[in-house]
Short mmCIF file of C-alpha atoms in Angstrom, two decimals:
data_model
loop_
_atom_site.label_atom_id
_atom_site.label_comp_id
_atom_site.label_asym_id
_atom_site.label_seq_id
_atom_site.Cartn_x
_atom_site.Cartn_y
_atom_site.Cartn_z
CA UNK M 1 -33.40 -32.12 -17.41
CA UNK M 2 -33.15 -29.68 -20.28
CA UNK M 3 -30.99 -31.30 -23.19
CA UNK M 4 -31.80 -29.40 -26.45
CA UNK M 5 -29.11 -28.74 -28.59
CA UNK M 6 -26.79 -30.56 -26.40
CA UNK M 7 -23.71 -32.15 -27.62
CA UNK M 8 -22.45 -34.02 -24.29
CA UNK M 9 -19.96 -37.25 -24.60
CA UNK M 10 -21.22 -40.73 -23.58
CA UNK M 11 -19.67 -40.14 -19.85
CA UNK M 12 -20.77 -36.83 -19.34
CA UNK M 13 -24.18 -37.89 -20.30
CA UNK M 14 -24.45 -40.16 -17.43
CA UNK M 15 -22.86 -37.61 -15.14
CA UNK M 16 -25.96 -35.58 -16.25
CA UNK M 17 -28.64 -38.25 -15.11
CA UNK M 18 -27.17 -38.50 -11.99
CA UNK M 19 -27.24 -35.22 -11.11
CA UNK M 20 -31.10 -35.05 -12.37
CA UNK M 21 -31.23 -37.95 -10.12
CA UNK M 22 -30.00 -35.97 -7.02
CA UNK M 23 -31.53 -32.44 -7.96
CA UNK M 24 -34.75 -33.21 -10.22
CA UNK M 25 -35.12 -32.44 -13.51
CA UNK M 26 -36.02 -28.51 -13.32
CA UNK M 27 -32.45 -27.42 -11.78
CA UNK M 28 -30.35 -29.24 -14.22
CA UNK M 29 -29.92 -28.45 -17.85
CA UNK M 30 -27.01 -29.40 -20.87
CA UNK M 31 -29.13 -27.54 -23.18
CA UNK M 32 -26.86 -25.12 -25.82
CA UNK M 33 -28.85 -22.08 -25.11
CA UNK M 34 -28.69 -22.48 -21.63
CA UNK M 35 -24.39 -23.00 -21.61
CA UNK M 36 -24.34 -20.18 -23.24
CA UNK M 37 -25.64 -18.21 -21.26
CA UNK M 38 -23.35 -19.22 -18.68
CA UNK M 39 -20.30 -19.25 -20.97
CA UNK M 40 -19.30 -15.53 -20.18
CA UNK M 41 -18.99 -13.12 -17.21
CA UNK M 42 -18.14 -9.58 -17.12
CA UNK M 43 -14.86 -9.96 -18.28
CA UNK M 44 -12.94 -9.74 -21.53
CA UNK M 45 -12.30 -13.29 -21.18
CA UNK M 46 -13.89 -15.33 -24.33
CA UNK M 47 -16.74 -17.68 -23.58
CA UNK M 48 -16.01 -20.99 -22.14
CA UNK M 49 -19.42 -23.30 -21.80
CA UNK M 50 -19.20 -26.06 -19.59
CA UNK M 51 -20.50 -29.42 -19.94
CA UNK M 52 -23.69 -29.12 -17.44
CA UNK M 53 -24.96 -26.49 -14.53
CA UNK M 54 -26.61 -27.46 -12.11
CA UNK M 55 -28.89 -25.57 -9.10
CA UNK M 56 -29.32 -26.96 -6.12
CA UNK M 57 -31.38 -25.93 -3.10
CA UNK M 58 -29.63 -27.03 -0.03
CA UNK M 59 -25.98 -28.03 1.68
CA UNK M 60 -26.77 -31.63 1.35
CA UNK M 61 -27.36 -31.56 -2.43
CA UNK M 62 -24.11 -29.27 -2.89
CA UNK M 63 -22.05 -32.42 -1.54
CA UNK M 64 -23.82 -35.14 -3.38
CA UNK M 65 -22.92 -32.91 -6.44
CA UNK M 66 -19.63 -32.74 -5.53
CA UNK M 67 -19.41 -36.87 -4.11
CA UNK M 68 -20.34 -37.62 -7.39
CA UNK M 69 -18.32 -35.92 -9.35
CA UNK M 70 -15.42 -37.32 -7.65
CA UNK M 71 -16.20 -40.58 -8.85
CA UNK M 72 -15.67 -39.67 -12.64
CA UNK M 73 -13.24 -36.71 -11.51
CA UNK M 74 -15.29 -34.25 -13.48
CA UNK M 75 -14.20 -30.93 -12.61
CA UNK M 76 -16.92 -28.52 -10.98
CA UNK M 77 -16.85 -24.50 -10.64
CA UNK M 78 -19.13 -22.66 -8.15
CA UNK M 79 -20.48 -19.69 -9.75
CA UNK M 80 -22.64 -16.62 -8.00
CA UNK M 81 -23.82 -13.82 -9.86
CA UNK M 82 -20.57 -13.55 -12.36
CA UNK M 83 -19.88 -10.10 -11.78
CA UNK M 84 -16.32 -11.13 -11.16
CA UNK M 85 -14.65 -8.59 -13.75
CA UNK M 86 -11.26 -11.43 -13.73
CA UNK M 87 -12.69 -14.19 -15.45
CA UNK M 88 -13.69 -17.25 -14.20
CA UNK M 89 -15.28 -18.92 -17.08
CA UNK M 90 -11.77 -20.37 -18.52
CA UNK M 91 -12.33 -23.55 -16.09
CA UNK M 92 -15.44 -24.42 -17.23
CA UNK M 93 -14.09 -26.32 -19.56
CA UNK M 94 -15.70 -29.62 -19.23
CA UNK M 95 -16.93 -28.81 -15.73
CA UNK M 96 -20.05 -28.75 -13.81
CA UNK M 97 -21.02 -25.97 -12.94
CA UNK M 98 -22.91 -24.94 -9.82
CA UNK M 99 -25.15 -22.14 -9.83
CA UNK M 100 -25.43 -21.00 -6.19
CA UNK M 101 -28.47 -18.63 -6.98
CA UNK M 102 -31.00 -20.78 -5.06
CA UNK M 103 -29.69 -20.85 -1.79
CA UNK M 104 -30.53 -16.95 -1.43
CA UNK M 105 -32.60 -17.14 2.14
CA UNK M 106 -31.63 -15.18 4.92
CA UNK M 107 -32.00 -17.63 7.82
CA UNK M 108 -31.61 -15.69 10.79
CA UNK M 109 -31.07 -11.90 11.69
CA UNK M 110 -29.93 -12.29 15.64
CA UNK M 111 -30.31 -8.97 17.16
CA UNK M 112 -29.21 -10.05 20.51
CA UNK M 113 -26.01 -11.48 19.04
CA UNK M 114 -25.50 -8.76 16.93
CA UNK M 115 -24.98 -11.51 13.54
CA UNK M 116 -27.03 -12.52 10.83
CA UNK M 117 -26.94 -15.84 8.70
CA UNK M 118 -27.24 -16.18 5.00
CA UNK M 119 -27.15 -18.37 2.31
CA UNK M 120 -24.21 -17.72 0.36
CA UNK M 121 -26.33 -17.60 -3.01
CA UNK M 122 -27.86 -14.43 -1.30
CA UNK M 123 -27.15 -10.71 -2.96
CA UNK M 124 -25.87 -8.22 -1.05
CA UNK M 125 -28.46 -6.07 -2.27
CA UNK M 126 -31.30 -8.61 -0.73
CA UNK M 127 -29.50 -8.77 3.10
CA UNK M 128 -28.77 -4.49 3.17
CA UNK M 129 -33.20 -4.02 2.38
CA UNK M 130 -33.88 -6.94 5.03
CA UNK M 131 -31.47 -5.78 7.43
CA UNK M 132 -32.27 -2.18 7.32
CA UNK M 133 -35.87 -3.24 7.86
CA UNK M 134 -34.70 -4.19 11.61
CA UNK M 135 -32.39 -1.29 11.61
CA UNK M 136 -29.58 -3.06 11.29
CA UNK M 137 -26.44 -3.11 8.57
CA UNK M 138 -23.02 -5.03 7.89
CA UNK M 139 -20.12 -3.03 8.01
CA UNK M 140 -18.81 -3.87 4.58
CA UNK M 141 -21.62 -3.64 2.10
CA UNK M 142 -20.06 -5.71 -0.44
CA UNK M 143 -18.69 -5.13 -4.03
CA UNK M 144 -19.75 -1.92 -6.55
CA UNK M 145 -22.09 -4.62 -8.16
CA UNK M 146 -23.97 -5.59 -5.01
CA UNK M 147 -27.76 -5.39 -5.70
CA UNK M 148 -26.71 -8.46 -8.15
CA UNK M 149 -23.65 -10.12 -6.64
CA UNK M 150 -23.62 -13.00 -4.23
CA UNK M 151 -22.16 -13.17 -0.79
CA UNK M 152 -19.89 -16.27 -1.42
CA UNK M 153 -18.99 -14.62 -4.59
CA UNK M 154 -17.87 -11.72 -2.62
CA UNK M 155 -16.21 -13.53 0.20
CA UNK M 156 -14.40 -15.41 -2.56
CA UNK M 157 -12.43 -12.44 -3.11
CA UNK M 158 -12.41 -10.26 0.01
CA UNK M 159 -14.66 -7.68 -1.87
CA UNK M 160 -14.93 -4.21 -1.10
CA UNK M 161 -16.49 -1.15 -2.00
CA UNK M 162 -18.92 0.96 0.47
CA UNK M 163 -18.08 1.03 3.71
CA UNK M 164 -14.64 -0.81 3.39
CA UNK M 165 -12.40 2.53 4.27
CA UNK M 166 -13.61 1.30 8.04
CA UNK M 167 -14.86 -2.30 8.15
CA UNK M 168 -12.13 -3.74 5.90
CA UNK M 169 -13.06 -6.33 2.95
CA UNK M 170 -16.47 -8.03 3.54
CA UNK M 171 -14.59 -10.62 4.51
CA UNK M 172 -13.64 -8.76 8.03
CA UNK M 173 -17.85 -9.38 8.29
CA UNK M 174 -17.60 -12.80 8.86
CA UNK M 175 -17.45 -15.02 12.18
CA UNK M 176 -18.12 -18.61 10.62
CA UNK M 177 -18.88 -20.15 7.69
CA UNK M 178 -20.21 -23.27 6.29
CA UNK M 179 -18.22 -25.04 3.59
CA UNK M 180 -18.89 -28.32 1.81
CA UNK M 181 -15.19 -29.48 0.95
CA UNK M 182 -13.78 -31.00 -2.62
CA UNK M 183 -14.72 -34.51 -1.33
CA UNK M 184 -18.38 -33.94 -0.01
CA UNK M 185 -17.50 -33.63 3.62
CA UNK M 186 -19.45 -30.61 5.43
CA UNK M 187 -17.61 -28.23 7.62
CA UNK M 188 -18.64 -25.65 10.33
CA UNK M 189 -15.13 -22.88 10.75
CA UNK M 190 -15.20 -20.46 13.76
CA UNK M 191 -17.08 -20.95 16.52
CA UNK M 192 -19.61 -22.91 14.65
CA UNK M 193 -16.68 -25.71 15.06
CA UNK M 194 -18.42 -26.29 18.12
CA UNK M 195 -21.88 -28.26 18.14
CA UNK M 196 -22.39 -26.66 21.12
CA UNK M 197 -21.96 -23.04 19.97
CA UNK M 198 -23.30 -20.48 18.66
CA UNK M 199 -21.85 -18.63 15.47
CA UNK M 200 -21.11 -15.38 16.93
CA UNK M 201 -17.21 -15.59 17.09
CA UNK M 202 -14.26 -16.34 14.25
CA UNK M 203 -11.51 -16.51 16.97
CA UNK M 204 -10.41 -18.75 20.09
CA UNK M 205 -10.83 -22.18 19.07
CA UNK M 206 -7.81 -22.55 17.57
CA UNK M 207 -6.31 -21.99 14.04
CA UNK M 208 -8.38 -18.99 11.83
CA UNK M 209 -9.97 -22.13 9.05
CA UNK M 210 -12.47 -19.40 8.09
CA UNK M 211 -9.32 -17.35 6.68
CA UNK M 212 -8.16 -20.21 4.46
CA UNK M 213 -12.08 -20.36 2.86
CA UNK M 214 -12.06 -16.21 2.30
CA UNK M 215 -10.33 -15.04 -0.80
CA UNK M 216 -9.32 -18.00 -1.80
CA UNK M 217 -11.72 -17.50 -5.54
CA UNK M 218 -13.47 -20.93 -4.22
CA UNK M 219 -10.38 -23.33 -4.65
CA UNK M 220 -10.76 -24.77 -1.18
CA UNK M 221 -14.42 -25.69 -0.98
CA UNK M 222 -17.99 -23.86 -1.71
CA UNK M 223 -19.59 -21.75 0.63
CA UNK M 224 -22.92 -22.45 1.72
CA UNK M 225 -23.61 -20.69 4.65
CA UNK M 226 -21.95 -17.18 6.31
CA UNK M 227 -22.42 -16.06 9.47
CA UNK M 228 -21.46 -12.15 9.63
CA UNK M 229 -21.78 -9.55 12.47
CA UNK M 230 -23.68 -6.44 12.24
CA UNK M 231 -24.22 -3.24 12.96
CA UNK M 232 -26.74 -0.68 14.20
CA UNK M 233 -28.27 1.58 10.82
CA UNK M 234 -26.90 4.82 11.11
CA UNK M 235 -29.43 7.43 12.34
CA UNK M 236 -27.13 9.94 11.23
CA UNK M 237 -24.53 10.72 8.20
CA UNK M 238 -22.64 13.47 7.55
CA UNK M 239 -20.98 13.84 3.39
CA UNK M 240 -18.11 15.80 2.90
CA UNK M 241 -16.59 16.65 -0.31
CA UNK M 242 -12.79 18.53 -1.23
CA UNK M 243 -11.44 20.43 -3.98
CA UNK M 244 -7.09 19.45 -4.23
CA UNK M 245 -5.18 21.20 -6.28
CA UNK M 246 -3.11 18.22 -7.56
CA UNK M 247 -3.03 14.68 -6.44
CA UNK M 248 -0.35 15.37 -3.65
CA UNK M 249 -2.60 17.05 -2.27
CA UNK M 250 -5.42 15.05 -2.37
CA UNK M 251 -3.61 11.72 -1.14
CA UNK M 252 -2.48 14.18 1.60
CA UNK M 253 -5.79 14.70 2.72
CA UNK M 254 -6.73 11.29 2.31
CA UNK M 255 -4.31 10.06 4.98
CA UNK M 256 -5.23 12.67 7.47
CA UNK M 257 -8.95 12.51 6.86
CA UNK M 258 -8.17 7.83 7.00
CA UNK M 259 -6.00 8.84 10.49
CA UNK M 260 -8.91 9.98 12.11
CA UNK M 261 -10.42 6.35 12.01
CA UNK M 262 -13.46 7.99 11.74
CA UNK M 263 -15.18 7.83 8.13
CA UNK M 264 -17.06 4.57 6.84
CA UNK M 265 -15.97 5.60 3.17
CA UNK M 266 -13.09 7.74 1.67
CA UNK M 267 -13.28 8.18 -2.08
CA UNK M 268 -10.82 10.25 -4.05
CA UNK M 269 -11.57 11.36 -7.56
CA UNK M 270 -9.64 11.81 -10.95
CA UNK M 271 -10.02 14.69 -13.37
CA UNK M 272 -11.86 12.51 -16.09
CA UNK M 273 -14.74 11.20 -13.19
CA UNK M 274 -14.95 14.38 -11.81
CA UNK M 275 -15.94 16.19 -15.16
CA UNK M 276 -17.90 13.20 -16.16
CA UNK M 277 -19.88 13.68 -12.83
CA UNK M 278 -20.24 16.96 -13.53
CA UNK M 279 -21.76 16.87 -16.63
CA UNK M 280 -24.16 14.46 -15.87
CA UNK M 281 -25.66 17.56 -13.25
CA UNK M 282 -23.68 17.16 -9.99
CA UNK M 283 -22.26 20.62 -10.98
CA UNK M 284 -19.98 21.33 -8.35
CA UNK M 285 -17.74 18.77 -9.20
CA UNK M 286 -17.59 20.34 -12.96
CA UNK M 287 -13.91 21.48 -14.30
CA UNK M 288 -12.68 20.02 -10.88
CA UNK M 289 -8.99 18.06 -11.10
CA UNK M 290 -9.20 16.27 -7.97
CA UNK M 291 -11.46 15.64 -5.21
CA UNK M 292 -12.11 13.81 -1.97
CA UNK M 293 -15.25 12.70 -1.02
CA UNK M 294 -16.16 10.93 3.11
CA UNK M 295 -18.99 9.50 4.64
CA UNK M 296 -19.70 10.06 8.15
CA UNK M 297 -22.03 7.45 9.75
CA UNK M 298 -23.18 8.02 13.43
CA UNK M 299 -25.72 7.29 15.88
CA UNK M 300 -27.03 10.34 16.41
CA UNK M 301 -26.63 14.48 15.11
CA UNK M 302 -24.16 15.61 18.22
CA UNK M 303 -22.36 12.60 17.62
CA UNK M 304 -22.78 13.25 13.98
CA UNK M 305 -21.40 16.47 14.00
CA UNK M 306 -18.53 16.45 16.26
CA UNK M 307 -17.23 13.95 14.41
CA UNK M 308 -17.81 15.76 10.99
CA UNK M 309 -15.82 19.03 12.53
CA UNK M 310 -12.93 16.65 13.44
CA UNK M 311 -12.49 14.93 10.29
CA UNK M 312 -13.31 18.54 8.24
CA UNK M 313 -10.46 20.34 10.01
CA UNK M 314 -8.11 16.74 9.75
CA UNK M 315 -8.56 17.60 5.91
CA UNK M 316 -8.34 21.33 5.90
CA UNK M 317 -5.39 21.34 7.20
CA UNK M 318 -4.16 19.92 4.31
CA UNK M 319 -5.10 22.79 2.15
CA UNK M 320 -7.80 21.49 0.44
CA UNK M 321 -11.09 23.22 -0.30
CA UNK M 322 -14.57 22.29 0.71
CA UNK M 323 -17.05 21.65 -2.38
CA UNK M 324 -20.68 20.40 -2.76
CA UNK M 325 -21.38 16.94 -1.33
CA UNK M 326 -24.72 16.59 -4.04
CA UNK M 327 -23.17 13.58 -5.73
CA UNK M 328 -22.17 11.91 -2.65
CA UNK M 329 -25.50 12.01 -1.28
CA UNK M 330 -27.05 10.93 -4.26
CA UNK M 331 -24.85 7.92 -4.49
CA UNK M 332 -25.49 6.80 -1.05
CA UNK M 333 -28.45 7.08 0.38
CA UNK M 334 -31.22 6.07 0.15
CA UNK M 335 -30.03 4.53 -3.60
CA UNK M 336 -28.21 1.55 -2.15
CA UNK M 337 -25.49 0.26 -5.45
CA UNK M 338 -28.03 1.72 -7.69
CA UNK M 339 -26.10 3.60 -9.26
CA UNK M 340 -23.02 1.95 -10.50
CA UNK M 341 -22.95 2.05 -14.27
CA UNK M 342 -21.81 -0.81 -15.81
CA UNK M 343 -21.01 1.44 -19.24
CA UNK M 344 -19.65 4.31 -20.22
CA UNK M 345 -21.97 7.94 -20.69
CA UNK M 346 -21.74 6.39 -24.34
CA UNK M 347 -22.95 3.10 -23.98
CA UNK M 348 -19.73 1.73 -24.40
CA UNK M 349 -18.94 -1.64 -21.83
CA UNK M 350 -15.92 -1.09 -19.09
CA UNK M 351 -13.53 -3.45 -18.10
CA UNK M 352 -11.39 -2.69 -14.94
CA UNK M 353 -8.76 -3.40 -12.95
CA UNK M 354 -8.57 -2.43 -8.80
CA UNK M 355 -5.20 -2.58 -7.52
CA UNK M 356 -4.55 -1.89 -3.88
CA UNK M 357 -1.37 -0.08 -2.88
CA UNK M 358 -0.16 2.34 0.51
CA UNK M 359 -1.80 5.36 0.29
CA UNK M 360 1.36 7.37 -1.12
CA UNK M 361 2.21 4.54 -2.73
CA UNK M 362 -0.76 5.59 -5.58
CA UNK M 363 1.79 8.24 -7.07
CA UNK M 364 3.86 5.38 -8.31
CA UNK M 365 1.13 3.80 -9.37
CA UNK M 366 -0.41 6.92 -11.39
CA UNK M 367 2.83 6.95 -13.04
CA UNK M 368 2.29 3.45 -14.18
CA UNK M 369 -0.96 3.95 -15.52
CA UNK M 370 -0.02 6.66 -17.63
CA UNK M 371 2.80 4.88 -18.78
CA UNK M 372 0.58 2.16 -20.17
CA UNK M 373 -2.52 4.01 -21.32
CA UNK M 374 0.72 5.93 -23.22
CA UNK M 375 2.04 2.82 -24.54
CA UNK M 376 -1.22 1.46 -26.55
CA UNK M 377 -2.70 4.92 -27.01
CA UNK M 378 -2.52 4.99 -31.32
CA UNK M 379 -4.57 1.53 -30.53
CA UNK M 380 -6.76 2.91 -28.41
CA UNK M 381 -7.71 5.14 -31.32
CA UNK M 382 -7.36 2.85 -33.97
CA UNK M 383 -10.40 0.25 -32.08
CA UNK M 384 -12.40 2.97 -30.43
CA UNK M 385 -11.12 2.46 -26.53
CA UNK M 386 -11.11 4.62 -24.13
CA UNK M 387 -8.90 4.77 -20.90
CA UNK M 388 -9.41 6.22 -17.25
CA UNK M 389 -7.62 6.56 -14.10
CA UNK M 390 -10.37 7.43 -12.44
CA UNK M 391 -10.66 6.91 -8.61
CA UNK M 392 -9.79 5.27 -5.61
CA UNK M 393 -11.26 4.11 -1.99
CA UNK M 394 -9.62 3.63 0.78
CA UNK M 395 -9.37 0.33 2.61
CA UNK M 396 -8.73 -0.66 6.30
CA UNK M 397 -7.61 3.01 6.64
CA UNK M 398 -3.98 2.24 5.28
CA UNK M 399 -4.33 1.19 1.84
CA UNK M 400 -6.23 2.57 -1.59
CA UNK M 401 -8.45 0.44 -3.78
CA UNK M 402 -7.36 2.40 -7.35
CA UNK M 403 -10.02 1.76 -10.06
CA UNK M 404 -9.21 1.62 -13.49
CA UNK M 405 -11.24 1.63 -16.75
CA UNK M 406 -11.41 0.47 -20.27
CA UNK M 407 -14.62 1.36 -22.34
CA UNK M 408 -15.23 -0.62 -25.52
CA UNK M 409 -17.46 -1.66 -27.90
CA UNK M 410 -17.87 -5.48 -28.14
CA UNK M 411 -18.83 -5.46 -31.65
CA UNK M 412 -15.53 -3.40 -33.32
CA UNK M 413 -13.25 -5.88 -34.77
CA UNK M 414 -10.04 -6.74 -32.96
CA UNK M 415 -11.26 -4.52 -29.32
CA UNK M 416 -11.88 -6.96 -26.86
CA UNK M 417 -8.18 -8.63 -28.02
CA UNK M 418 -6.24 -5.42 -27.05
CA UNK M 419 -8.33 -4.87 -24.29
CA UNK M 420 -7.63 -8.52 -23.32
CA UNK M 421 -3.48 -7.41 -23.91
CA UNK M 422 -3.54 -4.26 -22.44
CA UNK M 423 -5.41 -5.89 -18.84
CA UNK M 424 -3.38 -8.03 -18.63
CA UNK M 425 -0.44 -5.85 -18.70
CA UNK M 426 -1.79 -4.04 -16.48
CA UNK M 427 -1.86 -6.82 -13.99
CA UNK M 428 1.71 -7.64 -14.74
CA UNK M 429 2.51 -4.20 -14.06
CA UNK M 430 0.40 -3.62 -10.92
CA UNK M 431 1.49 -7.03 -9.14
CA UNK M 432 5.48 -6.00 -9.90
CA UNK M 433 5.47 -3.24 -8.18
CA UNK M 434 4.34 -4.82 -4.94
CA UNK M 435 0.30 -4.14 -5.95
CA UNK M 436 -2.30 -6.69 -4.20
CA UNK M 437 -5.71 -6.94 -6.79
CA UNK M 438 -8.73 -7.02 -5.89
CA UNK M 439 -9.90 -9.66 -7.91
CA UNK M 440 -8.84 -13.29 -8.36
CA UNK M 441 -10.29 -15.17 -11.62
CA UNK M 442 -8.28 -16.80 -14.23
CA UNK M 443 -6.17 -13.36 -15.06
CA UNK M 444 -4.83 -11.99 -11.62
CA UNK M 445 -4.96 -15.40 -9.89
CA UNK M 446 -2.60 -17.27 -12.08
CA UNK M 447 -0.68 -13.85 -11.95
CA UNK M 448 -0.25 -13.77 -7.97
CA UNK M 449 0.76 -17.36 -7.97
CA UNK M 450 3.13 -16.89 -10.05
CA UNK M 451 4.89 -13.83 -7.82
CA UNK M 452 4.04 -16.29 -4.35
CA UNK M 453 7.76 -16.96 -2.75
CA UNK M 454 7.95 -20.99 -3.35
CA UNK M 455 7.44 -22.01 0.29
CA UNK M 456 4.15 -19.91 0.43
CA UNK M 457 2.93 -21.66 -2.93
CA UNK M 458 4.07 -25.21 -1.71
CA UNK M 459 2.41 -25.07 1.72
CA UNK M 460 -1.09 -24.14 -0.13
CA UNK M 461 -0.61 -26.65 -2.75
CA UNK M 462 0.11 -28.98 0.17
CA UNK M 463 -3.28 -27.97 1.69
CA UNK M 464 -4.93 -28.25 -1.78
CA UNK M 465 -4.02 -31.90 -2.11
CA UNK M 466 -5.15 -32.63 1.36
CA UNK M 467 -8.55 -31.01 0.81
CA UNK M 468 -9.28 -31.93 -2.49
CA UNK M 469 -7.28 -35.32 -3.30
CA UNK M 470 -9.08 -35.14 -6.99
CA UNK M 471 -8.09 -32.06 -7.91
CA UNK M 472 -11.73 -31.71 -8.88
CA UNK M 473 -12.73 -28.12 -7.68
CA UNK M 474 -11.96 -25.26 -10.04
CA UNK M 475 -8.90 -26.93 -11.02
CA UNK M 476 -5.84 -24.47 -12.32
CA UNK M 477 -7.25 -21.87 -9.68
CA UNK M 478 -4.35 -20.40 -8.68
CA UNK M 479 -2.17 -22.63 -10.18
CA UNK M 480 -2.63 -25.47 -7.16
CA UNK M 481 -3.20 -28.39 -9.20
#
């Protein structure tokens, strides 16, 4: 048990031998340097450090943390990789903090049944490389920062990024999880309800419990375990890449090319990435206004290219123009979420916001981003920020995932507090005009509960008691305790 430069109350020190007690000395820590490094995320959010974190190994030891904890009703916050760009860190105020990193093993890749198992401390990055060994994918690949994000960090928030235009949300992956509740209790959902049976279906046995554990930004219980189907590797892709001449036209082409049901990714760009693209040497996207980029995945070249003719003449029709696919390619494959910069060609660091609207719905919301990148643009200037529109994917076919972006740099005074302001807005903006975020955390969470209809919020905070009678686990999250 680390403890150096530790400033923890009377009860909270005990809290901390008991834990040591249950996990060993090595995997927990109060030391200062060590909260502090766990005091932040990726968000503009300012640092929170909890009291203790803690790293256990195994189911069992996640609900003796959590059993013990009740007994003092210290509060306790999962955490993955924090790469949640929504901010989690407010509730660690005071909390425990549990550091999911070490349950990362894959424990069974089941070709017959088509699933694999995981830890849910595992990256996404981690199960694509193992799974691709045996020729084998997911259909959603998980979030933009998935070489270092966690699978129940994902599933806490229905991620989505590559492949989600058609395989939905990673959370469309899964069949059944494992969950150790608020109180300690352990929990099989799906067919892994059964003793008897094997994990390979989320439906039939009654009410969908896995649903009320997915998205839920880890209010219900903590994921230990996910069972998720997959997919033969594709032996064949196909990139295709359009020129619009305005963004009618492009989210025209978007819905015909997303009718075909065909593509695993639809991508539309924004003037800004486009010419950002371009000058970093994928030159046919240079001095471009919009474009539309589409992965084809397939199990062999016929198959491959009928399908590519289909979905080129679904878009063509549109008016669009055919450009160079180079960037595409590069992006993905064989550079699995390698490249997803985390800054700006300056060096400056982004914060976002992914709002997810009808597919002709993202004129209104165009409208609204203009409209607020208008309102603070003399700060902007005065604290050195710069603001994007800069692209959307497409989601279950029907809906677009837009991405938004603030570059910044953390050390000019006053930046990060109009960032904070203007994201927020944003949110308030967004969730008004019927947009569902991506992202939970402390900012859109307590957002979307506020805009729930009453019955909606009642029945969960209903479910919230029942489950966690404490109110121990990642309490304010969503505004249920």
């Amino acid at each position: 048990m680390n403890l150096r430069g530790s400033r923890l109350s009377q009860e909270a020190g005990e809290i901390v031998k008991k834990l040591t007690s249950i996990l060993g000395e090595k995997y927990v820590t109060a030391s200062l340097p060590d909260l502090i490094a766990y005091s932040c995320d990726i968000s503009p959010e300012p640092r929170v450090l909890p009291d203790v974190v803690v790293r256990p190994k195994t189911t069992e030891e996640v609900a003796e943390i959590l059993k013990e904890a009740n007994k003092t009703k210290k509060p306790v916050v999962p955490r993955g990789a924090g790469t949640c760009p929504a901010g989690f860190i407010k509730y660690q105020k005071n909390a425990i903090v549990v550091d999911m990193t070490r349950m990362d093993e894959i424990i069974d890749i089941n070709e017959k049944e088509m699933t694999v198992t995981v830890e849910c401390g595992v990256t996404w990055g981690k199960l694509y490389y193992e799974l691709r060994k045996k020729g084998w994918r997911v259909g959603s690949y998980g979030p933009g920062s998935a070489l270092s994000a966690t699978v129940g960090g994902a599933l806490s928030h229905h991620s989505l990024a590559y492949g989600c235009a058609k395989y939905g949300s990673v959370s469309e992956n899964v069949t059944s999880l494992e969950v150790v509740l608020p109180t300690g209790a352990i929990i099989n959902t799906g067919s892994g309800a059964y003793p008897h049976a094997k994990k390979a279906q989320r439906y039939g046995i009654g009410p969908d419990l896995t649903g009320l554990f997915l998205g839920e930004g880890g209010a219900f219980g903590i994921k230990t375990k996910a069972t998720m189907m997959i997919h033969p590797f594709p032996e064949a892709v196909r990139f295709l890449c359009y020129e619009a001449e305005n963004l009618k036209q492009l989210l025209d082409a978007t819905y015909e090319v997303s009718k075909t049901r065909i593509p695993s990714d639809i991508l539309g760009f924004n003037p800004w990435l486009n010419n950002a693209l371009g000058e970093a040497g994928f030159k046919s996207l240079l001095g471009k206004d919009y474009t539309l980029h589409v992965v084809i995945e397939a199990p062999n070249d016929k198959v491959a290219d009928a399908q590519a003719e289909y979905v080129d003449n679904a878009a063509k029709k549109t008016g669009v123009k055919e450009v160079g696919a180079e960037w595409l390619k590069f992006f993905y494959y064989p550079r699995f979420a390698e490249w997803w910069p985390r800054t700006s060609p300056k060096g400056k660091r982004w914060y976002a916001w992914c709002n997810k609207i009808p597919i002709y719905d993202y004129l209104r919301t165009h409208e609204l981003i203009e409209e607020l990148f208008n309102k603070y643009k003399d700060e902007c200037e005065k604290y050195q920020l710069e603001p994007y529109d800069v692209m959307y994917f497409v989601v279950d076919w029907n809906t677009v995932d837009a991405l938004l972006l603030v570059y910044a740099w953390d050390d000019v005074p006053g930046a990060r507090e109009v960032v904070r302001k203007m994201w927020r807005e944003g949110f308030e903006r967004f969730v008004a005009e019927g947009g569902i975020h991506y992202w939970l955390g402390s900012a859109v969470g307590e957002l979307v509960a506020r805009n729930w209809a009453s019955e909606y919020r009642e029945t969960l905070r209903a479910i919230k008691k029942v489950l966690d009678p404490n109110g121990i686990l990642i309490p304010g999250m969503l505004l249920l305790t």
